[in-house]
Amino acid sequence: SQPASFAIGVLAELGADGPRQLANALMALCDLDQGSFKEAHCIDIHALLEMWLPGLKIPRRDDYLAGGRWARQSFYDAIYGVAISILDLSETYIGLKLRIQQVRHHNERDPL
């Protein structure tokens, strides 16, 4: 029930220090161990992220392992590219956030 830009805003906050931090967060999220859940309760994180981020393809680690489709390429480079794309999509959110933070009018007598 959140707007479409909500997921981009959340991911932008995860990558506030740059695309490397967001890439690491995405790798951790996509590799989240769900072994303690029943099969019916597991979440396909890749599909969920792709649903939230239309137009972006979230790479799967299995495709970059030996015998995988992209075995000669770097999984980190692929996820880093996605992180850069997410941060590019989040420019509107970051601009609004910075505007709200900078245009805060208050007096010294206002409570914290």
Short mmCIF file of C-alpha atoms in Angstrom, two decimals:
data_model
loop_
_atom_site.label_atom_id
_atom_site.label_comp_id
_atom_site.label_asym_id
_atom_site.label_seq_id
_atom_site.Cartn_x
_atom_site.Cartn_y
_atom_site.Cartn_z
CA SER A 1 0.00 0.00 0.00
CA GLN A 2 3.05 2.26 -0.29
CA PRO A 3 3.64 4.44 -3.36
CA ALA A 4 5.96 3.05 -6.04
CA SER A 5 8.71 5.48 -5.05
CA PHE A 6 8.79 4.13 -1.48
CA ALA A 7 11.08 1.19 -2.32
CA ILE A 8 13.43 3.49 -4.22
CA GLY A 9 13.54 5.83 -1.22
CA VAL A 10 14.31 2.98 1.17
CA LEU A 11 17.07 1.66 -1.06
CA ALA A 12 18.44 5.19 -1.49
CA GLU A 13 18.71 5.46 2.30
CA LEU A 14 20.61 2.15 2.37
CA GLY A 15 22.99 3.57 -0.21
CA ALA A 16 23.34 7.00 1.39
CA ASP A 17 27.12 6.63 1.51
CA GLY A 18 27.38 5.57 -2.13
CA PRO A 19 26.77 2.73 -4.55
CA ARG A 20 29.25 0.36 -2.88
CA GLN A 21 27.25 0.39 0.34
CA LEU A 22 24.01 -0.17 -1.57
CA ALA A 23 25.61 -2.98 -3.60
CA ASN A 24 26.70 -4.70 -0.38
CA ALA A 25 23.21 -4.29 1.10
CA LEU A 26 21.62 -5.72 -2.05
CA MET A 27 24.00 -8.69 -2.00
CA ALA A 28 23.17 -9.37 1.64
CA LEU A 29 19.45 -9.05 0.99
CA CYS A 30 19.49 -11.31 -2.07
CA ASP A 31 21.60 -13.95 -0.30
CA LEU A 32 19.42 -13.97 2.81
CA ASP A 33 19.15 -17.51 4.16
CA GLN A 34 15.54 -18.61 4.26
CA GLY A 35 16.27 -22.22 5.13
CA SER A 36 14.35 -22.08 8.40
CA PHE A 37 11.10 -21.25 6.58
CA LYS A 38 8.77 -23.68 4.93
CA GLU A 39 8.94 -23.60 1.13
CA ALA A 40 5.51 -21.97 0.94
CA HIS A 41 6.66 -19.10 3.16
CA CYS A 42 9.92 -18.27 1.37
CA ILE A 43 10.11 -14.99 -0.50
CA ASP A 44 11.75 -14.66 -3.90
CA ILE A 45 13.73 -11.51 -3.08
CA HIS A 46 14.91 -11.09 -6.67
CA ALA A 47 11.35 -11.13 -8.01
CA LEU A 48 10.19 -8.79 -5.25
CA LEU A 49 12.93 -6.25 -5.99
CA GLU A 50 12.24 -6.48 -9.73
CA MET A 51 8.55 -5.85 -9.05
CA TRP A 52 9.41 -2.78 -6.97
CA LEU A 53 11.99 -1.55 -9.50
CA PRO A 54 10.45 -1.94 -12.94
CA GLY A 55 13.01 -1.96 -15.72
CA LEU A 56 15.86 -3.24 -13.52
CA LYS A 57 17.02 -6.85 -13.59
CA ILE A 58 18.47 -8.03 -10.28
CA PRO A 59 21.35 -10.44 -10.97
CA ARG A 60 21.33 -13.88 -9.39
CA ARG A 61 24.56 -15.21 -7.88
CA ASP A 62 23.99 -18.67 -9.40
CA ASP A 63 24.31 -17.19 -12.89
CA TYR A 64 27.83 -15.98 -12.04
CA LEU A 65 29.16 -19.19 -10.47
CA ALA A 66 31.05 -21.83 -12.45
CA GLY A 67 28.74 -23.32 -15.05
CA GLY A 68 26.42 -20.34 -14.86
CA ARG A 69 25.23 -18.19 -17.71
CA TRP A 70 27.58 -15.30 -16.87
CA ALA A 71 30.42 -17.29 -15.28
CA ARG A 72 33.14 -15.16 -16.90
CA GLN A 73 31.71 -11.91 -15.55
CA SER A 74 31.74 -10.43 -12.07
CA PHE A 75 28.62 -10.73 -9.91
CA TYR A 76 29.76 -7.73 -7.88
CA ASP A 77 30.07 -5.58 -11.02
CA ALA A 78 26.53 -6.57 -12.03
CA ILE A 79 25.03 -5.75 -8.63
CA TYR A 80 27.09 -2.55 -8.49
CA GLY A 81 25.54 -1.51 -11.81
CA VAL A 82 22.08 -2.09 -10.35
CA ALA A 83 23.02 -0.01 -7.30
CA ILE A 84 24.09 2.87 -9.52
CA SER A 85 20.80 2.61 -11.44
CA ILE A 86 18.81 2.68 -8.20
CA LEU A 87 20.67 5.75 -6.99
CA ASP A 88 20.01 7.41 -10.36
CA LEU A 89 16.29 6.66 -9.95
CA SER A 90 16.36 8.10 -6.44
CA GLU A 91 17.52 11.60 -7.44
CA THR A 92 13.99 12.99 -7.05
CA TYR A 93 13.64 11.46 -3.58
CA ILE A 94 17.06 12.75 -2.47
CA GLY A 95 16.32 16.22 -3.84
CA LEU A 96 13.03 16.35 -1.93
CA LYS A 97 14.70 15.06 1.22
CA LEU A 98 17.44 17.68 1.04
CA ARG A 99 14.87 20.41 0.38
CA ILE A 100 12.81 19.39 3.40
CA GLN A 101 15.90 19.26 5.60
CA GLN A 102 17.16 22.67 4.49
CA VAL A 103 13.91 24.64 4.57
CA ARG A 104 12.95 24.09 8.15
CA HIS A 105 11.78 27.32 9.76
CA HIS A 106 11.89 27.51 13.54
CA ASN A 107 12.65 29.87 16.36
CA GLU A 108 15.12 29.35 19.17
CA ARG A 109 12.17 29.05 21.54
CA ASP A 110 10.62 26.14 19.64
CA PRO A 111 10.83 22.80 21.47
CA LEU A 112 13.19 20.18 20.11
#
